Coordinates of C-alpha atoms in Angstrom, one line a residue:
Chain A
X1023 CA 140.0 -20.0 -65.9
X1024 CA 139.7 -17.7 -63.0
X1025 CA 136.6 -16.2 -64.5
X1026 CA 135.1 -19.7 -65.0
X1027 CA 135.5 -20.5 -61.2
X1028 CA 134.0 -17.1 -60.3
X1029 CA 131.0 -17.9 -62.6
X1030 CA 130.7 -21.4 -61.2
X1031 CA 130.8 -20.1 -57.6
X1032 CA 128.2 -17.5 -58.5
X1033 CA 125.9 -20.1 -60.1
X1034 CA 126.2 -22.4 -57.1
X1035 CA 125.5 -19.6 -54.7
X1036 CA 122.4 -18.7 -56.7
X1037 CA 121.2 -22.3 -56.6
X1038 CA 121.9 -22.6 -52.9
X1039 CA 119.5 -19.7 -52.2
X1040 CA 116.7 -21.0 -54.5
X1041 CA 114.1 -22.8 -52.4
X1042 CA 112.6 -24.4 -55.5
X1043 CA 115.7 -26.6 -55.7
X1044 CA 115.3 -29.7 -53.6
X1045 CA 118.2 -30.9 -51.6
X1046 CA 118.3 -34.6 -52.4
X1047 CA 121.5 -35.5 -50.6
X1048 CA 123.2 -33.8 -47.7
X1049 CA 125.5 -34.9 -44.9
X1050 CA 123.3 -35.1 -41.8
X1051 CA 125.3 -33.8 -39.0
X1052 CA 122.4 -32.5 -36.9
X1053 CA 122.7 -33.2 -33.2
X1054 CA 121.0 -36.3 -31.9
X1055 CA 118.5 -35.7 -29.0
X1056 CA 116.7 -38.1 -26.8
X1057 CA 113.7 -37.1 -24.6
X1058 CA 112.8 -38.2 -21.0
X1059 CA 109.4 -37.7 -19.4
X1060 CA 109.3 -36.8 -15.7
X1061 CA 105.7 -35.6 -15.7
X1062 CA 103.5 -35.7 -12.6
X1063 CA 100.4 -34.4 -14.3
X1064 CA 97.6 -36.2 -16.0
X1065 CA 96.9 -39.8 -16.9
X1066 CA 98.8 -41.9 -19.4
X1067 CA 96.7 -40.7 -22.3
X1068 CA 97.4 -37.1 -21.5
X1069 CA 101.1 -37.6 -21.0
X1070 CA 101.3 -39.4 -24.4
X1071 CA 99.6 -36.3 -26.0
X1072 CA 102.1 -34.0 -24.4
X1073 CA 105.1 -36.2 -25.4
X1074 CA 103.9 -36.5 -29.0
X1075 CA 103.5 -32.7 -29.3
X1076 CA 107.0 -32.1 -27.9
X1077 CA 108.5 -34.7 -30.3
X1078 CA 106.6 -33.1 -33.1
X1079 CA 107.9 -29.6 -32.3
X1080 CA 111.5 -30.8 -32.0
X1081 CA 111.2 -32.6 -35.4
X1082 CA 109.5 -29.6 -37.0
X1083 CA 112.5 -27.4 -36.2
X1084 CA 114.5 -29.8 -38.5
X1085 CA 117.5 -28.9 -36.4
X1086 CA 117.7 -32.2 -34.5
X1087 CA 117.8 -35.9 -35.1
X1088 CA 115.1 -36.8 -32.7
X1089 CA 114.9 -40.2 -31.0
X1090 CA 111.1 -40.6 -30.5
X1091 CA 111.3 -43.4 -28.0
X1092 CA 109.3 -42.5 -24.9
X1093 CA 111.6 -42.8 -21.8
X1094 CA 110.9 -42.1 -18.2
X1095 CA 113.1 -40.7 -15.4
X1096 CA 112.8 -38.8 -12.2
X1097 CA 113.4 -35.1 -12.8
X1098 CA 116.4 -34.8 -10.5
X1099 CA 117.9 -38.2 -11.2
X1100 CA 121.1 -39.0 -13.2
X1101 CA 120.8 -39.6 -16.9
X1102 CA 120.6 -43.1 -18.1
X1103 CA 124.1 -44.1 -19.3
X1104 CA 122.6 -45.9 -22.3
X1105 CA 121.7 -42.5 -23.8
X1106 CA 125.4 -41.4 -24.1
X1107 CA 125.4 -42.0 -27.8
X1108 CA 123.2 -38.9 -28.2
X1109 CA 124.4 -35.3 -28.2
X1110 CA 121.7 -34.1 -25.9
X1111 CA 119.1 -35.5 -23.5
X1112 CA 116.0 -33.3 -23.0
X1113 CA 114.2 -34.0 -19.7
X1114 CA 110.8 -32.4 -19.1
X1115 CA 108.2 -32.4 -16.4
X1116 CA 104.6 -31.2 -16.5
X1117 CA 103.0 -30.5 -13.2
X1118 CA 99.7 -28.9 -12.3
X1119 CA 98.9 -26.1 -9.8
X1120 CA 95.7 -24.4 -8.5
X1121 CA 93.1 -22.9 -10.7
X1122 CA 93.9 -24.8 -13.9
X1123 CA 97.5 -23.7 -14.0
X1124 CA 100.0 -25.9 -15.7
X1125 CA 103.8 -25.8 -15.4
X1126 CA 106.5 -27.3 -17.6
X1127 CA 110.1 -27.6 -16.5
X1128 CA 112.8 -28.5 -18.9
X1129 CA 116.4 -29.5 -18.4
X1130 CA 119.0 -30.2 -21.1
X1131 CA 121.9 -32.5 -20.5
X1132 CA 125.0 -32.4 -22.7
X1133 CA 126.2 -35.9 -23.5
X1134 CA 128.3 -37.9 -23.0
X1135 CA 129.2 -36.0 -19.8
X1136 CA 125.5 -35.9 -18.7
X1137 CA 126.2 -32.4 -17.5
X1138 CA 123.0 -30.2 -17.2
X1139 CA 123.6 -27.2 -19.4
X1140 CA 120.2 -25.5 -19.5
X1141 CA 117.1 -25.4 -17.3
X1142 CA 113.9 -23.4 -17.7
X1143 CA 110.4 -23.3 -16.3
X1144 CA 107.2 -22.2 -18.0
X1145 CA 103.6 -21.9 -16.9
X1146 CA 100.2 -21.2 -18.4
X1147 CA 97.0 -20.1 -16.5
X1148 CA 94.8 -22.7 -18.2
X1149 CA 95.9 -26.2 -19.0
X1150 CA 94.2 -26.1 -22.4
X1151 CA 97.0 -23.8 -23.4
X1152 CA 99.6 -26.5 -23.0
X1153 CA 100.7 -26.4 -26.6
X1154 CA 102.2 -22.9 -26.0
X1155 CA 104.3 -24.3 -23.1
X1156 CA 105.8 -26.8 -25.5
X1157 CA 106.3 -24.4 -28.4
X1158 CA 108.0 -21.8 -26.2
X1159 CA 110.2 -24.5 -24.6
X1160 CA 111.4 -25.7 -28.0
X1161 CA 111.8 -22.1 -29.3
X1162 CA 114.1 -21.3 -26.3
X1163 CA 116.0 -24.5 -26.4
X1164 CA 116.6 -24.1 -30.1
X1165 CA 117.9 -20.5 -29.5
X1166 CA 120.1 -21.7 -26.7
X1167 CA 121.8 -24.1 -29.0
X1168 CA 122.4 -21.3 -31.5
X1169 CA 120.1 -22.8 -34.2
X1170 CA 118.2 -20.5 -36.7
X1171 CA 115.1 -19.2 -35.0
X1172 CA 111.8 -21.1 -35.0
X1173 CA 109.9 -18.3 -33.3
X1174 CA 107.2 -18.7 -35.9
X1175 CA 106.0 -21.6 -33.7
X1176 CA 104.6 -19.0 -31.4
X1177 CA 102.4 -17.4 -34.0
X1178 CA 98.7 -17.9 -34.0
X1179 CA 96.8 -19.4 -36.9
X1180 CA 93.3 -18.0 -37.6
X1181 CA 90.8 -20.2 -39.4
X1182 CA 87.1 -20.5 -40.3
X1183 CA 85.3 -23.8 -39.6
X1184 CA 81.9 -25.0 -40.8
X1185 CA 79.6 -25.8 -37.8
X1186 CA 76.4 -26.3 -39.8
X1187 CA 75.1 -25.6 -43.3
X1188 CA 75.6 -21.9 -43.9
X1189 CA 77.2 -21.4 -40.5
X1190 CA 80.9 -21.0 -39.9
X1191 CA 82.8 -19.8 -36.9
X1192 CA 86.2 -18.1 -36.7
X1193 CA 88.8 -19.5 -34.3
X1194 CA 92.4 -18.9 -33.5
X1195 CA 94.8 -21.8 -32.8
X1196 CA 98.4 -22.6 -32.1
X1197 CA 100.3 -23.6 -35.3
X1198 CA 99.4 -27.3 -34.8
X1199 CA 95.7 -26.5 -34.4
X1200 CA 95.8 -28.4 -31.1
X1201 CA 94.7 -25.4 -29.0
X1202 CA 91.7 -23.5 -30.3
X1203 CA 89.8 -20.5 -29.2
X1204 CA 86.5 -19.4 -30.8
X1205 CA 86.4 -15.7 -31.7
X1206 CA 83.4 -15.1 -33.9
X1207 CA 80.3 -17.3 -34.1
X1208 CA 76.7 -17.0 -35.3
X1209 CA 76.0 -16.9 -39.1
X1210 CA 78.4 -17.6 -41.9
X1211 CA 81.8 -16.0 -41.0
X1212 CA 84.5 -16.9 -43.5
X1213 CA 87.9 -16.0 -45.0
X1214 CA 89.7 -14.7 -41.9
X1215 CA 93.0 -12.9 -42.7
X1216 CA 95.5 -11.5 -40.3
X1217 CA 95.4 -7.7 -40.5
X1218 CA 98.9 -7.0 -39.3
X1219 CA 102.2 -8.6 -38.6
X1220 CA 101.7 -8.4 -34.8
X1221 CA 98.5 -10.4 -35.1
X1222 CA 96.3 -7.9 -33.2
X1223 CA 93.4 -8.1 -35.6
X1224 CA 91.8 -9.9 -38.5
X1225 CA 89.7 -9.2 -41.5
X1226 CA 86.8 -11.5 -42.2
X1227 CA 83.7 -11.7 -44.3
X1228 CA 80.2 -12.2 -42.8
X1229 CA 77.9 -13.5 -45.4
X1230 CA 74.2 -12.5 -44.9
X1231 CA 72.0 -11.3 -47.7
X1232 CA 75.0 -9.3 -48.7
X1233 CA 78.7 -9.9 -47.8
X1234 CA 80.3 -7.5 -45.4
X1235 CA 84.0 -7.2 -44.7
X1236 CA 84.8 -6.6 -41.0
X1237 CA 87.9 -5.8 -39.0
X1238 CA 88.0 -7.6 -35.7
X1239 CA 90.4 -6.7 -32.9
X1240 CA 91.2 -10.0 -31.2
X1241 CA 92.2 -8.4 -27.9
X1242 CA 89.1 -6.1 -27.5
X1243 CA 86.6 -8.3 -29.3
X1244 CA 85.3 -5.2 -31.1
X1245 CA 84.6 -5.2 -34.8
X1246 CA 84.1 -2.5 -37.3
X1247 CA 82.6 -2.6 -40.8
X1248 CA 85.1 -2.0 -43.6
X1249 CA 83.3 -2.5 -46.8
X1250 CA 80.4 -4.3 -48.4
X1251 CA 79.8 -5.5 -52.0
X1252 CA 77.4 -7.5 -54.1
X1253 CA 77.8 -11.2 -54.4
X1254 CA 81.2 -11.7 -53.0
X1255 CA 83.8 -9.9 -50.9
X1256 CA 86.9 -11.5 -49.6
X1257 CA 90.1 -10.0 -48.2
X1258 CA 92.8 -12.1 -49.9
X1259 CA 95.9 -10.4 -48.7
X1260 CA 97.1 -7.5 -46.6
X1261 CA 100.2 -5.4 -47.5
X1262 CA 103.2 -5.6 -45.1
X1263 CA 102.5 -2.2 -43.6
X1264 CA 98.8 -3.1 -43.2
X1265 CA 97.6 -0.1 -45.3
X1266 CA 96.3 -1.9 -48.4
X1267 CA 94.1 -4.9 -49.0
X1268 CA 93.8 -7.1 -52.0
X1269 CA 90.1 -8.0 -52.3
X1270 CA 88.0 -10.2 -54.4
X1271 CA 84.8 -8.3 -55.1
X1272 CA 81.9 -9.1 -57.4
X1273 CA 79.8 -6.0 -58.2
X1274 CA 77.2 -7.3 -60.7
X1275 CA 78.2 -10.9 -59.9
X1276 CA 81.5 -10.6 -61.6
X1277 CA 84.4 -11.7 -59.3
X1278 CA 87.5 -9.6 -60.0
X1279 CA 90.5 -8.4 -58.0
X1280 CA 90.7 -5.0 -56.4
X1281 CA 93.2 -3.2 -54.3
X1282 CA 91.7 -1.1 -51.5
X1283 CA 93.8 1.6 -49.8
X1284 CA 92.6 1.9 -46.2
X1285 CA 94.1 5.3 -45.7
X1286 CA 92.6 7.0 -48.7
X1287 CA 89.5 4.8 -49.1
X1288 CA 90.3 4.4 -52.8
X1289 CA 89.5 1.2 -54.6
X1290 CA 91.4 0.2 -57.7
X1291 CA 90.3 -2.6 -60.0
X1292 CA 93.3 -4.8 -60.8
X1293 CA 91.8 -7.5 -63.1
X1294 CA 89.3 -7.1 -65.9
X1295 CA 88.3 -10.6 -67.0
X1296 CA 84.8 -11.9 -67.6
X1297 CA 85.4 -15.2 -65.8
X1298 CA 86.8 -15.9 -62.3
X1299 CA 89.8 -14.0 -60.8
X1300 CA 90.3 -14.6 -57.1
X1301 CA 92.9 -15.2 -54.3
X1302 CA 95.3 -12.4 -55.1
X1303 CA 98.5 -12.3 -53.1
X1304 CA 101.2 -9.6 -53.1
X1305 CA 104.5 -10.6 -54.7
X1306 CA 107.9 -9.1 -54.0
X1307 CA 107.6 -5.3 -54.1
X1308 CA 103.8 -5.4 -53.7
X1309 CA 103.2 -3.9 -57.1
X1310 CA 102.9 -7.4 -58.6
X1311 CA 100.4 -10.0 -57.6
X1312 CA 99.8 -13.7 -58.1
X1313 CA 96.2 -14.9 -58.4
X1314 CA 93.9 -17.8 -59.5
X1315 CA 92.0 -17.4 -62.7
X1316 CA 89.9 -19.7 -65.0
X1317 CA 91.2 -17.9 -68.2
X1318 CA 92.2 -21.2 -69.7
X1319 CA 88.9 -22.9 -68.8
X1320 CA 90.1 -24.3 -65.5
X1321 CA 91.6 -22.7 -62.4
X1322 CA 95.2 -21.9 -62.8
X1323 CA 97.9 -19.5 -61.4
X1324 CA 98.7 -16.2 -63.0
X1325 CA 100.7 -13.1 -62.1
X1326 CA 100.0 -9.5 -63.0
X1327 CA 101.0 -5.9 -62.1
X1328 CA 98.7 -3.5 -60.3
X1329 CA 97.8 -0.8 -62.8
X1330 CA 98.6 -2.8 -65.9
X1331 CA 96.2 -5.0 -67.9
X1332 CA 98.5 -7.9 -69.0
X1333 CA 98.8 -11.2 -67.1
X1334 CA 101.4 -14.0 -67.2
X1335 CA 100.6 -17.7 -66.8
X1336 CA 102.9 -19.1 -64.0
X1337 CA 101.9 -22.8 -64.0
X1338 CA 101.8 -25.1 -67.0
X1339 CA 100.6 -28.4 -65.6
X1340 CA 97.7 -29.8 -63.6
X1341 CA 94.0 -29.7 -64.2
X1342 CA 92.9 -27.6 -61.4
X1343 CA 95.3 -25.3 -59.6
X1344 CA 92.8 -23.4 -57.4
X1345 CA 94.7 -22.2 -54.3
X1346 CA 98.0 -20.4 -53.8
X1347 CA 100.1 -18.5 -51.3
X1348 CA 103.0 -16.1 -52.0
X1349 CA 106.0 -14.9 -50.2
X1350 CA 108.6 -12.7 -51.8
X1351 CA 109.1 -14.2 -55.2
X1352 CA 108.0 -17.7 -54.2
X1353 CA 104.5 -19.2 -54.8
X1354 CA 103.2 -22.4 -53.4
X1355 CA 100.1 -23.8 -55.0
X1356 CA 97.8 -26.8 -54.9
X1357 CA 97.4 -28.8 -58.1
X1358 CA 94.9 -31.5 -58.9
X1359 CA 97.0 -34.1 -60.7
X1360 CA 94.1 -36.4 -61.8
X1361 CA 91.1 -35.4 -63.8
X1362 CA 88.5 -37.6 -62.2
X1363 CA 85.5 -35.5 -61.6
X1364 CA 83.8 -38.2 -59.6
X1365 CA 86.4 -40.3 -57.9
X1366 CA 89.4 -40.1 -55.7
X1367 CA 91.7 -37.3 -56.8
X1368 CA 95.3 -36.4 -55.9
X1369 CA 96.1 -32.8 -55.0
X1370 CA 99.8 -32.1 -54.6
X1371 CA 101.6 -28.9 -53.5
X1372 CA 104.3 -27.3 -55.7
X1373 CA 106.7 -24.5 -55.1
X1374 CA 107.8 -22.1 -57.9
X1375 CA 109.7 -18.9 -58.1
X1376 CA 108.8 -16.0 -60.4
X1377 CA 112.5 -15.6 -61.1
X1378 CA 113.2 -19.1 -62.4
X1379 CA 111.6 -22.0 -64.2
X1380 CA 112.2 -24.6 -61.5
X1381 CA 109.3 -26.4 -60.0
X1382 CA 109.6 -28.3 -56.7
X1383 CA 106.9 -30.8 -55.7
X1384 CA 106.4 -30.7 -52.0
X1385 CA 103.9 -33.5 -51.4
X1386 CA 103.6 -37.0 -52.9
X1387 CA 100.2 -38.4 -52.1
X1388 CA 96.7 -37.6 -50.9
X1389 CA 94.7 -34.5 -51.1
X1390 CA 96.9 -31.6 -50.0
X1391 CA 95.2 -28.2 -49.9
X1392 CA 95.2 -24.7 -48.2
X1393 CA 98.9 -24.1 -48.6
X1394 CA 100.1 -21.1 -46.5
X1395 CA 103.5 -19.6 -46.1
X1396 CA 104.8 -18.7 -42.6
X1397 CA 105.6 -15.0 -42.2
X1398 CA 109.3 -15.6 -42.7
X1399 CA 108.6 -17.7 -45.8
X1400 CA 110.7 -20.7 -44.6
X1401 CA 107.8 -22.9 -43.8
X1402 CA 104.6 -24.0 -45.5
X1403 CA 101.5 -25.1 -43.7
X1404 CA 98.8 -27.2 -45.4
X1405 CA 95.9 -29.6 -44.8
X1406 CA 96.2 -33.2 -45.9
X1407 CA 93.5 -35.8 -46.3
X1408 CA 94.7 -39.3 -47.0
X1409 CA 93.0 -42.6 -46.5
X1410 CA 90.2 -41.2 -44.4
X1411 CA 92.5 -39.3 -42.1
X1412 CA 93.2 -35.6 -41.9
X1413 CA 96.4 -33.9 -40.8
X1414 CA 98.0 -30.5 -40.6
X1415 CA 101.2 -30.6 -42.5
X1416 CA 104.3 -28.5 -42.0
X1417 CA 107.0 -28.4 -44.6
X1418 CA 110.4 -26.8 -43.8
X1419 CA 111.5 -25.7 -47.2
X1420 CA 115.2 -25.1 -46.4
X1421 CA 115.6 -28.5 -44.8
X1422 CA 113.4 -30.6 -47.1
X1423 CA 111.6 -31.9 -44.0
X1424 CA 107.9 -32.4 -43.4
X1425 CA 105.8 -33.3 -40.4
X1426 CA 102.1 -34.2 -40.0
X1427 CA 100.0 -33.4 -36.9
X1428 CA 96.8 -35.4 -36.7
X1429 CA 93.8 -33.2 -37.1
X1430 CA 90.3 -33.7 -35.7
X1431 CA 87.3 -31.5 -35.8
X1432 CA 85.0 -30.0 -38.4
X1433 CA 85.7 -29.0 -42.0
X1434 CA 87.9 -26.0 -42.3
X1435 CA 86.7 -23.3 -44.7
X1436 CA 89.8 -21.1 -44.9
X1437 CA 93.1 -20.7 -42.9
X1438 CA 95.7 -17.9 -42.4
X1439 CA 99.0 -18.0 -40.6
Chain B
X820 CA 6.6 -22.2 -12.0
X821 CA 6.0 -25.7 -10.7
X822 CA 5.6 -26.9 -14.3
X823 CA 9.0 -25.4 -15.2
X824 CA 10.7 -27.0 -12.2
X825 CA 9.2 -30.4 -13.1
X826 CA 10.5 -30.2 -16.8
X827 CA 14.0 -29.3 -15.6
X828 CA 14.0 -32.1 -13.1
X829 CA 13.0 -34.6 -15.8
X830 CA 15.6 -33.3 -18.2
X831 CA 18.3 -33.5 -15.6
X832 CA 17.3 -37.1 -14.7
X833 CA 17.3 -38.1 -18.4
X834 CA 20.8 -36.5 -18.8
X835 CA 22.1 -38.3 -15.7
X836 CA 20.8 -41.7 -16.8
X837 CA 22.0 -41.2 -20.3
X838 CA 25.6 -40.4 -19.1
X839 CA 25.8 -43.4 -16.8
X840 CA 24.2 -46.0 -19.0
X841 CA 24.9 -45.2 -22.6
X842 CA 28.1 -46.5 -24.2
X843 CA 30.3 -43.5 -25.1
X844 CA 30.3 -42.9 -28.8
X845 CA 33.7 -43.0 -30.3
X846 CA 34.4 -41.0 -33.5
X847 CA 36.6 -43.6 -35.2
X848 CA 37.7 -41.2 -37.9
X849 CA 39.0 -38.7 -35.4
X850 CA 40.8 -41.3 -33.4
X851 CA 42.5 -42.6 -36.5
X852 CA 43.4 -39.1 -37.4
X853 CA 45.0 -38.6 -34.0
X854 CA 46.9 -41.8 -34.3
X855 CA 48.1 -40.8 -37.7
X856 CA 49.2 -37.5 -36.5
X857 CA 51.1 -39.0 -33.6
X858 CA 52.6 -41.5 -36.0
X859 CA 53.7 -38.8 -38.4
X860 CA 56.4 -37.7 -35.9
X861 CA 58.3 -40.9 -36.9
X862 CA 57.4 -41.1 -40.5
X863 CA 55.9 -39.3 -43.5
X864 CA 53.4 -36.5 -42.6
X865 CA 49.7 -37.4 -42.9
X866 CA 47.4 -35.1 -44.7
X867 CA 44.6 -33.7 -42.5
X868 CA 42.9 -31.5 -45.0
X869 CA 42.1 -33.9 -47.7
X870 CA 38.4 -33.2 -47.3
X871 CA 38.8 -29.5 -47.8
X872 CA 40.3 -30.0 -51.2
X873 CA 37.1 -31.5 -52.5
X874 CA 34.8 -28.8 -51.1
X875 CA 33.9 -26.3 -53.7
X876 CA 34.4 -22.6 -52.8
X877 CA 36.7 -19.6 -53.4
X878 CA 39.0 -17.7 -51.1
X879 CA 40.1 -19.4 -47.9
X880 CA 40.9 -17.5 -44.7
X881 CA 41.6 -17.9 -41.0
X882 CA 43.1 -15.9 -38.2
X883 CA 46.6 -16.2 -39.6
X884 CA 47.9 -12.6 -40.2
X885 CA 48.3 -11.5 -43.8
X886 CA 52.1 -11.5 -43.3
X887 CA 52.1 -15.1 -42.3
X888 CA 49.9 -16.0 -45.2
X889 CA 52.2 -14.1 -47.5
X890 CA 55.2 -16.0 -46.2
X891 CA 53.4 -19.3 -46.6
X892 CA 52.7 -18.4 -50.2
X893 CA 56.3 -17.4 -50.7
X894 CA 57.5 -20.7 -49.4
X895 CA 55.0 -22.5 -51.6
X896 CA 56.4 -20.8 -54.7
X897 CA 60.0 -21.4 -53.6
X898 CA 59.2 -25.1 -53.2
X899 CA 57.8 -25.1 -56.8
X900 CA 60.9 -23.5 -58.3
X901 CA 63.2 -26.0 -60.0
X902 CA 66.9 -26.2 -59.0
X903 CA 69.5 -25.8 -61.7
X904 CA 72.3 -28.3 -61.7
X905 CA 75.8 -27.9 -63.0
X906 CA 78.7 -30.0 -64.2
X907 CA 81.9 -30.4 -62.2
X908 CA 83.9 -27.1 -62.2
X909 CA 81.5 -25.5 -64.7
X910 CA 79.1 -22.6 -64.5
X911 CA 77.4 -22.8 -67.9
X912 CA 73.8 -24.0 -68.1
X913 CA 73.6 -27.5 -69.4
X914 CA 71.1 -28.2 -72.2
X915 CA 69.2 -30.6 -69.9
X916 CA 68.7 -27.8 -67.4
X917 CA 67.4 -25.2 -69.8
X918 CA 63.8 -26.4 -69.4
X919 CA 64.1 -25.9 -65.7
X920 CA 65.3 -22.3 -66.2
X921 CA 62.3 -21.7 -68.6
X922 CA 59.9 -23.0 -66.0
X923 CA 61.5 -20.9 -63.2
X924 CA 61.3 -17.8 -65.4
X925 CA 57.6 -18.5 -66.0
X926 CA 57.0 -19.0 -62.3
X927 CA 58.8 -15.8 -61.2
X928 CA 56.8 -13.8 -63.8
X929 CA 53.5 -15.3 -62.6
X930 CA 51.0 -12.9 -60.9
X931 CA 51.7 -14.5 -57.5
X932 CA 55.5 -13.9 -57.7
X933 CA 56.0 -10.9 -59.9
X934 CA 56.3 -8.5 -57.0
X935 CA 58.9 -10.6 -55.1
X936 CA 62.6 -10.2 -55.3
X937 CA 64.4 -13.4 -56.5
X938 CA 67.5 -14.3 -54.5
X939 CA 69.6 -16.6 -56.6
X940 CA 71.9 -18.8 -54.4
X941 CA 74.9 -20.5 -56.1
X942 CA 76.3 -23.7 -54.5
X943 CA 79.3 -26.0 -55.1
X944 CA 80.4 -29.5 -54.2
X945 CA 83.2 -30.2 -51.6
X946 CA 86.0 -30.5 -54.1
X947 CA 86.9 -26.9 -54.5
X948 CA 88.6 -24.9 -51.8
X949 CA 88.8 -21.4 -50.5
X950 CA 87.9 -18.4 -52.7
X951 CA 87.6 -20.2 -56.0
X952 CA 84.7 -22.2 -54.9
X953 CA 82.7 -19.2 -53.7
X954 CA 83.5 -17.4 -57.0
X955 CA 82.3 -20.6 -58.9
X956 CA 79.1 -20.5 -56.9
X957 CA 78.6 -16.9 -57.7
X958 CA 79.3 -17.4 -61.4
X959 CA 76.6 -20.1 -61.4
X960 CA 74.2 -17.7 -59.8
X961 CA 75.1 -15.0 -62.4
X962 CA 74.6 -17.4 -65.4
X963 CA 71.2 -18.2 -64.1
X964 CA 70.4 -14.5 -63.4
X965 CA 71.4 -13.7 -67.0
X966 CA 69.3 -16.5 -68.4
X967 CA 66.3 -15.3 -66.4
X968 CA 66.9 -11.7 -67.5
X969 CA 66.8 -12.9 -71.1
X970 CA 63.4 -14.4 -70.3
X971 CA 62.2 -11.0 -69.2
X972 CA 62.8 -10.8 -65.5
X973 CA 64.3 -7.4 -64.7
X974 CA 67.8 -7.6 -63.2
X975 CA 66.7 -5.1 -60.5
X976 CA 64.4 -7.9 -59.2
X977 CA 67.2 -10.3 -58.7
X978 CA 70.0 -10.6 -56.1
X979 CA 72.8 -13.1 -56.1
X980 CA 74.8 -14.8 -53.4
X981 CA 77.3 -17.7 -53.3
X982 CA 77.4 -20.2 -50.4
X983 CA 80.4 -22.0 -51.9
X984 CA 80.6 -25.5 -50.4
X985 CA 79.0 -24.3 -47.1
X986 CA 75.4 -25.3 -47.9
X987 CA 75.3 -28.9 -49.1
X988 CA 72.0 -30.7 -49.5
X989 CA 73.8 -34.0 -49.4
X990 CA 76.9 -34.8 -47.3
X991 CA 77.9 -38.3 -48.5
X992 CA 81.1 -38.6 -50.4
X993 CA 79.6 -40.0 -53.6
X994 CA 79.3 -38.7 -57.1
X995 CA 75.5 -38.5 -56.9
X996 CA 75.8 -36.4 -53.8
X997 CA 78.4 -34.0 -55.3
X998 CA 76.1 -33.6 -58.4
X999 CA 73.2 -32.7 -56.1
X1000 CA 75.3 -30.0 -54.4
X1001 CA 76.5 -28.3 -57.6
X1002 CA 73.3 -26.3 -57.9
X1003 CA 71.5 -22.9 -58.0
X1004 CA 68.4 -22.6 -55.9
X1005 CA 66.1 -19.8 -55.3
X1006 CA 64.6 -17.8 -52.3
X1007 CA 61.9 -15.2 -52.7
X1008 CA 62.0 -12.0 -50.7
X1009 CA 59.0 -9.8 -50.1

């Protein structure tokens, strides 16, 4: 009997740590938080934008039950007694200063006592950078309340965007893609990939008559040529220590996966298939990879081991599973559910583990593509197109929560987080 | 001397009276041509060298450099080359496209093109994403290269590139449009 309980406990612990298992019912005891706007910057449209981003950030943490009613109060006035049913009231104020500077003050009141328990001020040198004010304020507030860190909100996203036929620029952005800064332009610059955990540089492909892979230091603006290959050359993943790259190269027009050691300059061919093998990502110990291949006549997700010929099919549904992202032993991929070559198709995101047979569907409708894990593996970013609208989606895997930020702008070619 | 001065004076007088009294002659054909040329900015281009086509002769020349003339010839051959279209998600040559491949092979082996490098550009529709679409475009280019090689064009004369979904010829979200974008086309390099 004792052994039975031990086994039951072990099984439950295992399930609890498996992100592919969806939490369908849980007691929601997250703190309730209401928000008050005391801003003295910008017009109403601007203030609504600021408010929406703050609410979005708070919701994305998944650590609060956020009341998204927009309320107003003087920054130094008493809290409205009507808000006493909340656990906290967050009051904030944006104010401008000389030379494009923008300040954000935040104050947290513990309810029902209405006692201020926390106050901070932040500033940016250019008001276009306002999303970073909000992200940092939410990261710090979250830390102050002892919640699991959401420091990933501070990380940059790098992406390539089509600006004209055969022309694409590379930009960095905050995680909501609200703030953007152009890094590389002129020509077809595609497939940007962070080169290191500290986000000092990127790899990207410049496609002229022959594709060339460059390293670009985002702080110095200097680039250096890494490699070139016939037909196709893409950096699909970078090892954790930054010393090895998984590449798709196509000498002779045949796209296969290679591993390139930056220290030794040695290239090792990893896949040997006459069709298409692309998008390799390191798994677990970085000796295994997951990749996209058309071995079955349509794109699907497979895994393999560097240095060995055999491959393993990981996904057994869908008609076109052509993009994936890996973290540890988890893989998130995009799957076309419908087989309509000419009409509206549904692409959903799924999460699987290489250690179990469970599949968790992460989205329910629309065209959901470009899934990318955050560096800590707890969050998935993706692009959603639905009913003529585009959005950047964030899924908090451990909390079964999702949030969409409206997205405007040109078509995105590739994205990395 | 006096006689010469007299002749010049008479000629000048005739010229002056001619200019002041005679109605100016208008070349209607030229004016129409000018109007057509102006109109062409808003519509289809008008041909201005129709007459030259009917004149018998051999080699034509002007003060264009030989390089410019060569590039013009290259563009002319490129425009003649047939595009090869593909099915959704596929990179095999469809039976209905084989005749186009045959025509292209013949064109690239013609005396005017045989010294040029053939750049084979693979393209995709908007449905694919990320790396797979670029690989699909490249496989389309490779299939066409292999087919051209079978027809006798040396592989060393051909280079391939994939533009994935980055180079659409049609940007509407319709099936006709997507079908037009799933293509291989050619550029010729000196």
